[in-house]
CSV table of C-alpha atoms and ligand atoms in Angstrom, one decimal:
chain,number,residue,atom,x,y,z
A,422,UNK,CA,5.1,71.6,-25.0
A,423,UNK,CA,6.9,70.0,-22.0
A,424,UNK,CA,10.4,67.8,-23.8
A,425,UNK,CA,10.7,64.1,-23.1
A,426,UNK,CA,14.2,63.2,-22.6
A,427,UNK,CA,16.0,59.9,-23.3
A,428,UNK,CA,15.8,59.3,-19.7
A,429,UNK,CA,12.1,59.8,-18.8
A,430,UNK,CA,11.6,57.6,-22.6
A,431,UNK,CA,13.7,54.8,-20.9
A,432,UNK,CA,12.0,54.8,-17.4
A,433,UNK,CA,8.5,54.2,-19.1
A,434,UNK,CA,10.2,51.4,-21.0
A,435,UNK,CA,11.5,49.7,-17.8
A,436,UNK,CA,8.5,50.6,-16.2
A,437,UNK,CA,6.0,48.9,-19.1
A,438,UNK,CA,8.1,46.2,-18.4
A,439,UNK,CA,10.3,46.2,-22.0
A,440,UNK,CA,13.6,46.9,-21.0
A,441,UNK,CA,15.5,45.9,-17.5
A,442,UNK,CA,17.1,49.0,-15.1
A,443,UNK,CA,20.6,47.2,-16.3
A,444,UNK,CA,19.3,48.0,-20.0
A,445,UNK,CA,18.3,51.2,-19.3
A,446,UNK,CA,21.8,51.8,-17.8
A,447,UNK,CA,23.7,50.5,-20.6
A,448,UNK,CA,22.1,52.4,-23.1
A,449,UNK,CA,22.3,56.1,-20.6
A,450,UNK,CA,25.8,54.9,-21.1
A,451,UNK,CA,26.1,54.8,-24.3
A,452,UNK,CA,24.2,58.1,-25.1
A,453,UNK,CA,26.4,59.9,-22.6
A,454,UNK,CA,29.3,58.4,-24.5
A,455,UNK,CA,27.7,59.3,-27.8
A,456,UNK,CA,27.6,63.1,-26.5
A,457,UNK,CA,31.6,63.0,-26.1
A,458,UNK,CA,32.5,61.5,-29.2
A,459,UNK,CA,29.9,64.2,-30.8
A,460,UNK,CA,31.9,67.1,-28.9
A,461,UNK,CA,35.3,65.9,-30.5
A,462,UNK,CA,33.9,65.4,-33.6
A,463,UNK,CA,32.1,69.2,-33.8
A,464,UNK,CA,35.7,70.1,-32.9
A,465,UNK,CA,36.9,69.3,-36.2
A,466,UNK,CA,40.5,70.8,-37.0
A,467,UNK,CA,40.5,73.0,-33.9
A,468,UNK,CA,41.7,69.8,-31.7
A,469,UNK,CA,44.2,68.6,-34.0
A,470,UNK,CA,42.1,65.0,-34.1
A,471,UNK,CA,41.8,65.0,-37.6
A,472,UNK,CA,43.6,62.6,-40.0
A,473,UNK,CA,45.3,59.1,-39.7
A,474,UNK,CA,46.2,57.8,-36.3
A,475,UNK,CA,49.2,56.1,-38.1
A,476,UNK,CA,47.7,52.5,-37.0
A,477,UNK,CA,45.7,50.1,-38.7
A,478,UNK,CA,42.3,48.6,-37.1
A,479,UNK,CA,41.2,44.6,-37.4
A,480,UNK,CA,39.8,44.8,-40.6
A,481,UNK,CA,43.4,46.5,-41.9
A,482,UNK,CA,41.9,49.9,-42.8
A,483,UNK,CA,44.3,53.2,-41.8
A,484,UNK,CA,42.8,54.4,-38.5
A,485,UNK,CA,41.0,58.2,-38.0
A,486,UNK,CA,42.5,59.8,-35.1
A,487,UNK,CA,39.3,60.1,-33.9
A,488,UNK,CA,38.4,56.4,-34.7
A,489,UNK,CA,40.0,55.5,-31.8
A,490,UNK,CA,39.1,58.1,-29.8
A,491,UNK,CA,35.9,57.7,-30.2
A,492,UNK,CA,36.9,53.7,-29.5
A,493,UNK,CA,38.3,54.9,-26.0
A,494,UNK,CA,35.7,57.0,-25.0
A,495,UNK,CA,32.9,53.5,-25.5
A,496,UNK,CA,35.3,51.6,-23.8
A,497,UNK,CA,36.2,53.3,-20.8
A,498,UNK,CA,32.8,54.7,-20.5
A,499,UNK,CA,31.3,51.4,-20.0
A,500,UNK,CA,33.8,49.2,-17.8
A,501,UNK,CA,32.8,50.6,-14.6
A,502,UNK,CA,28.8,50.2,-14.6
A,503,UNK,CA,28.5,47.1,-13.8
A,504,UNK,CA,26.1,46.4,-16.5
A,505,UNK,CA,28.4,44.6,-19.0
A,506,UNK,CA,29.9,40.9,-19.7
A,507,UNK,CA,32.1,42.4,-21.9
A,508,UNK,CA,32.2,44.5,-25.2
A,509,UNK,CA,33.6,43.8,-28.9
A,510,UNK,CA,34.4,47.0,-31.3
A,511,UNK,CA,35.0,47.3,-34.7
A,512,UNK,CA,38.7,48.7,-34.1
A,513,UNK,CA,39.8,46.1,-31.8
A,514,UNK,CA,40.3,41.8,-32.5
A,515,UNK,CA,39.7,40.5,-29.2
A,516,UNK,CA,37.0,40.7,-26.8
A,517,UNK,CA,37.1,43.4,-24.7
A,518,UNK,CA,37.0,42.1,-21.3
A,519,UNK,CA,35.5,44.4,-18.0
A,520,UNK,CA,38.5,44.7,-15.9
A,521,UNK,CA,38.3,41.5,-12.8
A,522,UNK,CA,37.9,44.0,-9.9
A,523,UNK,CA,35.1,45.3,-11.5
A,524,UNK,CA,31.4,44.5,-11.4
A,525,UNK,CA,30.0,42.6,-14.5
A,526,UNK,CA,26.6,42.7,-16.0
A,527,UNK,CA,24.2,40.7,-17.9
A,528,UNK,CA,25.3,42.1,-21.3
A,529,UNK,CA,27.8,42.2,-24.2
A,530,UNK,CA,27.7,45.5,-25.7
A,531,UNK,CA,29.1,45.4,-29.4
A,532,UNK,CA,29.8,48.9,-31.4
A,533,UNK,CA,31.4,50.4,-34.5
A,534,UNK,CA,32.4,53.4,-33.0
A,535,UNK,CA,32.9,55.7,-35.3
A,536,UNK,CA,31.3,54.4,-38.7
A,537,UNK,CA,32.4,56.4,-42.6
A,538,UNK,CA,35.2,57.7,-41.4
A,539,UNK,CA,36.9,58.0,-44.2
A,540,UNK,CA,33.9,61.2,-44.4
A,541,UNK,CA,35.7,62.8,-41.3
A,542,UNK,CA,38.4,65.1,-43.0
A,543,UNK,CA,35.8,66.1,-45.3
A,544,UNK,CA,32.9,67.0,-42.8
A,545,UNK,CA,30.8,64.4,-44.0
A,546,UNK,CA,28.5,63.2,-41.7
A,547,UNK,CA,29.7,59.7,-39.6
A,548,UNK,CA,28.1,57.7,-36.9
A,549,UNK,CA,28.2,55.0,-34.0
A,550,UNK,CA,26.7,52.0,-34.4
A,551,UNK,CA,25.7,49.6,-31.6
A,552,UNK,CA,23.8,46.5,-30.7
A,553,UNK,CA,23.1,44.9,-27.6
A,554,UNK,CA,23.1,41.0,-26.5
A,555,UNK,CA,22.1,39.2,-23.7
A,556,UNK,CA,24.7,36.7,-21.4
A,557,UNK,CA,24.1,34.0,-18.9
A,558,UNK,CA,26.0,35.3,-16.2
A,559,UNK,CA,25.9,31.7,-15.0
A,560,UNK,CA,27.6,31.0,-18.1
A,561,UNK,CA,30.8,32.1,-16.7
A,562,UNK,CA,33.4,35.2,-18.4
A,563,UNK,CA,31.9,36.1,-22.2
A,564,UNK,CA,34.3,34.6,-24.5
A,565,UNK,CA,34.1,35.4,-28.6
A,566,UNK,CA,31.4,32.3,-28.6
A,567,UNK,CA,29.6,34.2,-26.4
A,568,UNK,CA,29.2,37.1,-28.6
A,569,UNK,CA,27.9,34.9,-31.6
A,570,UNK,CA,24.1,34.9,-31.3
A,571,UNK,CA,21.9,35.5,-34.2
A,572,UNK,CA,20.6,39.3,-34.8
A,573,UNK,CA,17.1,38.1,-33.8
A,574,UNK,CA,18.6,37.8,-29.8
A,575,UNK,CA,19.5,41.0,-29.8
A,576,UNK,CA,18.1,42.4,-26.6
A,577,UNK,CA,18.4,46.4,-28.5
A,578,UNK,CA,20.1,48.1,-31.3
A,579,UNK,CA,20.7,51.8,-32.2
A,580,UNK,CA,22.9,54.7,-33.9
A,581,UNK,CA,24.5,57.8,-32.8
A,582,UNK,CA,23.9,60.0,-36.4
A,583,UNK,CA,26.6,63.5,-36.2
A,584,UNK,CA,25.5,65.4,-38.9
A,585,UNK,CA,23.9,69.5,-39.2
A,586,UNK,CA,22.4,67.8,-35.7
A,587,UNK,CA,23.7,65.0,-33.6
A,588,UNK,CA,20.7,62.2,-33.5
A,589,UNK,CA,20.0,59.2,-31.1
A,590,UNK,CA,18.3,56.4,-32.7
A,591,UNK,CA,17.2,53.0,-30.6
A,592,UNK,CA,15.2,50.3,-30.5
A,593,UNK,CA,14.5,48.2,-27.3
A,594,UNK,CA,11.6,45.8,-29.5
A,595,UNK,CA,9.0,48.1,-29.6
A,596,UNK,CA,9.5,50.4,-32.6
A,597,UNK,CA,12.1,52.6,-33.6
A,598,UNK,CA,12.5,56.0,-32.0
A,599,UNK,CA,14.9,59.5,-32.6
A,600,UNK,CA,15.9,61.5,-30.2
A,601,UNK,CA,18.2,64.9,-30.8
A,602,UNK,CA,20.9,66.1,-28.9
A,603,UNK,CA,20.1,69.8,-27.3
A,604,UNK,CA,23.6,71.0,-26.5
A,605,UNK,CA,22.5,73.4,-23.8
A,606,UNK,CA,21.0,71.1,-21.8
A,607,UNK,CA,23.3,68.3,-22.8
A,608,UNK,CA,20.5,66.2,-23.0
A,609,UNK,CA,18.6,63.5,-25.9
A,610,UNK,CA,15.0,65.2,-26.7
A,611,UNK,CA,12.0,62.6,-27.6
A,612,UNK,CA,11.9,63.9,-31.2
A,613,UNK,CA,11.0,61.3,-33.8
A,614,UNK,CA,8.4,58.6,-32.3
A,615,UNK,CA,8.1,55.2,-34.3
A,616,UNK,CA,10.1,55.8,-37.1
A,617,UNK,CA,8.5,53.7,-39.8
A,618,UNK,CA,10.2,52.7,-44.0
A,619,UNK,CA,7.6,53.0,-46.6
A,620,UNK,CA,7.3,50.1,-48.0
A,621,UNK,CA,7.4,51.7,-51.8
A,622,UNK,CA,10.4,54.6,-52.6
A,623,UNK,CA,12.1,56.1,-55.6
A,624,UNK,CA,15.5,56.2,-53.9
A,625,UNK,CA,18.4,53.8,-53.8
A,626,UNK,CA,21.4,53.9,-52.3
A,627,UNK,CA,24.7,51.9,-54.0
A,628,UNK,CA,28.2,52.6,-55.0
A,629,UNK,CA,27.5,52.5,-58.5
A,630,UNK,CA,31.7,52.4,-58.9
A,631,UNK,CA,31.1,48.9,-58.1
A,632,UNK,CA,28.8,47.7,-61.2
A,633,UNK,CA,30.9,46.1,-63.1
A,634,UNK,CA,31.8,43.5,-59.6
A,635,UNK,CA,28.4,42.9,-59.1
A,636,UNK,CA,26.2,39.7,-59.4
A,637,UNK,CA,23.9,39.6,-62.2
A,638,UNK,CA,20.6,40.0,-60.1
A,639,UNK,CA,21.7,43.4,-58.8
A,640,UNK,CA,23.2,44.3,-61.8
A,641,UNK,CA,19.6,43.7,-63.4
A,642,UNK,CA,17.7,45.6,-60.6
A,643,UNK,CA,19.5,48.5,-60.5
A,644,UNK,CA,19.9,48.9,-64.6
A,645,UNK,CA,15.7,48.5,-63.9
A,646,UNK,CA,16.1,51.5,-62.0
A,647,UNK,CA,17.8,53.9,-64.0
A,648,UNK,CA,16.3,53.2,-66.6
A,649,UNK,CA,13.0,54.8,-65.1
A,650,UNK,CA,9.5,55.5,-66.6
A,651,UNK,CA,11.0,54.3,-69.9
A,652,UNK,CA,12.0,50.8,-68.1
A,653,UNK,CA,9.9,47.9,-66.7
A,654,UNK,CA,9.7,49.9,-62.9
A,655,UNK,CA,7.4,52.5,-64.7
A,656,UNK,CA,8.9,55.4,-62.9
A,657,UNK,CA,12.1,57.4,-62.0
A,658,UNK,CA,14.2,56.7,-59.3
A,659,UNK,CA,16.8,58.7,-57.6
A,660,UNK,CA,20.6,57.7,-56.0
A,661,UNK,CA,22.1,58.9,-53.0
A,662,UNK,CA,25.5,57.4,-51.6
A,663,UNK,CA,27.2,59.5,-48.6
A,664,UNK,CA,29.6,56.2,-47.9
A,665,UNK,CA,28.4,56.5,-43.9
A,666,UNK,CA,26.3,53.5,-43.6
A,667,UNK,CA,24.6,55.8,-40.8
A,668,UNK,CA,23.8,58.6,-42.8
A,669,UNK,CA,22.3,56.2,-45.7
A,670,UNK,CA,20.4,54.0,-43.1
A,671,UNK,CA,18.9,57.4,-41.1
A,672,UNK,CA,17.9,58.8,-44.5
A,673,UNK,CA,15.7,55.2,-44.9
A,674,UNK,CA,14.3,55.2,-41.8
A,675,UNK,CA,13.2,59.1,-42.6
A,676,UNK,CA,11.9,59.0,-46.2
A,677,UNK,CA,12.1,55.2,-47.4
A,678,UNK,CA,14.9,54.3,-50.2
A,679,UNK,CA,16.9,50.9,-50.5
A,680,UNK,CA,20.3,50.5,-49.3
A,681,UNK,CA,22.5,48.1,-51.2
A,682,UNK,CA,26.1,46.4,-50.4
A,683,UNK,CA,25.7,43.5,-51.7
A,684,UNK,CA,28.5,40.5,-52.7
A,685,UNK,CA,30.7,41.9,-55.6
A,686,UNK,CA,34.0,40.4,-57.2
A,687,UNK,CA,36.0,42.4,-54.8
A,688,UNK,CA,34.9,41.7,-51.4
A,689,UNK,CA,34.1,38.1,-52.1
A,690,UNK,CA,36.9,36.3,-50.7
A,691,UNK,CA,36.0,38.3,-47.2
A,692,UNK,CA,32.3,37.9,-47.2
A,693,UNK,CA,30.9,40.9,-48.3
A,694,UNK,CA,32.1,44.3,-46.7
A,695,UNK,CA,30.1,45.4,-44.1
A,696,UNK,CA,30.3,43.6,-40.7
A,697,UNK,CA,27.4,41.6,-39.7
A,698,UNK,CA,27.6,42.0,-35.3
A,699,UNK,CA,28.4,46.0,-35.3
A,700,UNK,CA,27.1,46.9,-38.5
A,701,UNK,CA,24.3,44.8,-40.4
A,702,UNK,CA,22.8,43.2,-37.1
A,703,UNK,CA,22.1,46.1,-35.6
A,704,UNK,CA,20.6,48.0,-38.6
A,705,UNK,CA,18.8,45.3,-40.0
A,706,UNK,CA,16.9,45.3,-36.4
A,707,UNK,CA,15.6,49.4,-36.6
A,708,UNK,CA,14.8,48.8,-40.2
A,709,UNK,CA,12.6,46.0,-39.2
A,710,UNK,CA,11.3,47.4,-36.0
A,711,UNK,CA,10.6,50.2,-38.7
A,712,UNK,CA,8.2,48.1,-40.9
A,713,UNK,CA,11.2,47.2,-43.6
A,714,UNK,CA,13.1,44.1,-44.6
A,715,UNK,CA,17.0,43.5,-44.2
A,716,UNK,CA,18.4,40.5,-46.3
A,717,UNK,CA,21.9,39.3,-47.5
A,718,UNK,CA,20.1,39.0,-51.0
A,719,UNK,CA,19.7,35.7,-50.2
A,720,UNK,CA,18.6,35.3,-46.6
A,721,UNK,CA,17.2,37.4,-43.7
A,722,UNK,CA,20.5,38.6,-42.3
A,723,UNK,CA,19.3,38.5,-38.5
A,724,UNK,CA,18.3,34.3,-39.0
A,725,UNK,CA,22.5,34.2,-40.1
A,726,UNK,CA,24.4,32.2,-37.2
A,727,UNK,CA,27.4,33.8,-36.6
A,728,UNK,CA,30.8,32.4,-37.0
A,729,UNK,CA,33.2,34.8,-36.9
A,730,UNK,CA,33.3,37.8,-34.1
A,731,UNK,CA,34.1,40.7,-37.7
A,732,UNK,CA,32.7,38.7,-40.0
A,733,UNK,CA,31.1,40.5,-43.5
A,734,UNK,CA,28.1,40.4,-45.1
A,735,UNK,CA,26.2,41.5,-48.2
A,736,UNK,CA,23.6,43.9,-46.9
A,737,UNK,CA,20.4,44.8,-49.1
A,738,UNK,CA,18.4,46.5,-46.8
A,739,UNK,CA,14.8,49.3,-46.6
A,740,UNK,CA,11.6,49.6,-48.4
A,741,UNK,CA,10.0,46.5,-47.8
A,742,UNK,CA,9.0,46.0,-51.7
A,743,UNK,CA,12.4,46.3,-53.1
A,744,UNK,CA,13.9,44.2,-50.6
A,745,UNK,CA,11.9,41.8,-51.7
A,746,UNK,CA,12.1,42.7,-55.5
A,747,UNK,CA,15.9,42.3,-54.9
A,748,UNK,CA,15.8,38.8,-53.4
A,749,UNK,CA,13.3,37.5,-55.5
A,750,UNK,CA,15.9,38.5,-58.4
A,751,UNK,CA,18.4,36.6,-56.6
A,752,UNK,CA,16.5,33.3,-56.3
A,753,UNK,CA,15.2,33.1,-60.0
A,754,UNK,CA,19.4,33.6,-60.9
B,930,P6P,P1,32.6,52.5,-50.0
B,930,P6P,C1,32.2,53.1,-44.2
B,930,P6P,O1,33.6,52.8,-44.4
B,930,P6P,C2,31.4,51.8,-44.5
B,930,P6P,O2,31.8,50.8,-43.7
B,930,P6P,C3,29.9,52.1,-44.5
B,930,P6P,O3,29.6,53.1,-43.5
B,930,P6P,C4,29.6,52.6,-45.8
B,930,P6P,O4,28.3,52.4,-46.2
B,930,P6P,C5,30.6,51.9,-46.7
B,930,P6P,O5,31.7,51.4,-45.9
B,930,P6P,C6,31.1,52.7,-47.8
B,930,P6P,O6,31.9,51.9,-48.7
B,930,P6P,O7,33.1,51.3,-50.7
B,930,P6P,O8,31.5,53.2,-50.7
B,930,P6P,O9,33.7,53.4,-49.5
């Protein structure tokens, strides 16, 4: 059967009229980026890129050698292709302005670049994250303001997955789709049309080390859960937890489950701990491109106005009926 690449997939976008050639650009961009940070990461040992970098990122954490390479490599990649207002990255505070001499673009690009990387030095599987806004170029150089638009502008959103595999996943708006990385031809194959999340599951996905941190109405659905057929769900649910928010969110999108980070005693005074722009933005758009719901237990978490360029949120996001479940818990208290 003859292969679709990422390329032909994003001409027939541009050429149905959903994406613009400066889209399409940006996101061959990305996916060429993606394909070097997956080489270092095969690499493992061999390149010496393992371990701490011996600097700390914005949000305080130790930095991974290969979190900021894997920072360079989105960085540099993207300055020169005219495409881009600016970018923001998890591992960096300020806006990261496209050098003056260089042509700009109608977009801000935003991107964790190299998500769970505390799962590096033990060959865990870790991702990319990114999400895509508009920008007036009338509106003169992006500043931080110009990066705080609600998750429902986002113009497209997607995740780099390296695991047994390294996967593409995107949306442009019209549905969720997977591509794989075929190393030989160093191209994305058209693998895994319209992803879609079952609205039921029997899989959840927490740090359960949390519990005793959590607010009552998750404490009270996830005790609901394991306590099975014998509780008021009826039936027996399974937990998985690989601490990569991409490898969680890609096992959703495959076979349905709920993923939960929701407030708890320890990450309240910051907001929650995942980041809304590079982290819960961009996934709550393919989960509900992908038929599922994505809330902060309390509200839709692409309605939130940003205020903050690495702000945190709760995230509670999947199978449509526990989402729900979940947030209805929260309002009744
Ligand atoms: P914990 C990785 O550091 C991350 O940001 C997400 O990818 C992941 O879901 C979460 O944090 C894991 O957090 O507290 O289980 O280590």
């Amino acid at each position: 059967m003859r292969r679709v690449t990422l390329t032909q997939f994003l001409i027939e976008q541009q050429r149905a009229g959903r994406i613009t050639a400066d889209l399409r650009l940006l996101i061959e961009v990305v996916a060429r980026a993606v394909k070097a940070i997956s080489v270092n990461v095969s690499k493992g040992a061999l390149a010496g890129i393992l371990g701490e970098a011996g600097t700390d990122n914005v949000q305080g954490e130790a930095q991974k050698k290969l979190d900021v390479i894997a920072n360079e490599i989105l960085l540099q990649a993207n300055e020169w292709g005219g495409h881009l207002a600016a970018m923001a990255s998890e591992e960096v505070e300020e806006v990261h302005h496209i050098p003056f001499d260089y042509p700009k673009g109608g977009y801000l690009l935003l991107f964790d670049p190299l998500d769970g990387s505390s799962n590096i030095d033990v060959n865990v599987s870790v991702g990319t994250i990114f999400s895509v806004l508009r920008h007036d170029k009338e509106a003169g150089e992006a500043t931080e303001q110009s990066f705080l638009q609600p998750g429902t502008s986002q113009a497209a959103a997607g995740y780099a997955l390296y695991g047994p595999s390294t996967l593409l996943v995107l949306t442009v708006g019209s549905g969720v789709h997977g591509f794989t990385l075929d190393r030989e031809m160093g191209s994305f194959v058209y693998t895994t049309p319209f992803m879609t999340v079952p609205e039921e599951t029997q899989e959840y996905a927490i740090n359960a080390s949390n519990q005793r941190f959590w607010e009552p109405p998750v404490q009270r659905y996830v005790e609901e859960l394991q306590q099975g057929k014998t509780g008021p769900r009826g039936k027996d649910f399974n937990m998985r937890w690989v601490a990569s928010m991409v490898a969680d969110v890609h096992r959703i999108l495959t076979r349905g489950g709920i993923f939960m980070y929701p407030m708890d005693e320890k990450c309240r005074d910051k907001g929650g701990k995942l980041r809304l722009m590079y982290e819960a933005n961009p996934m709550a758009m393919l989960i509900e491109q992908a038929g599922g719901a994505a809330t902060t237990g309390r509200k839709r978490i692409m309605a939130l106005q940003p205020e903050r360029l690495h702000q945190r949120v709760p995230v509670i996001l999947g199978s449509k009926q526990e989402v729900e479940r979940v947030t209805a818990y929260h309002q009744e208290g």
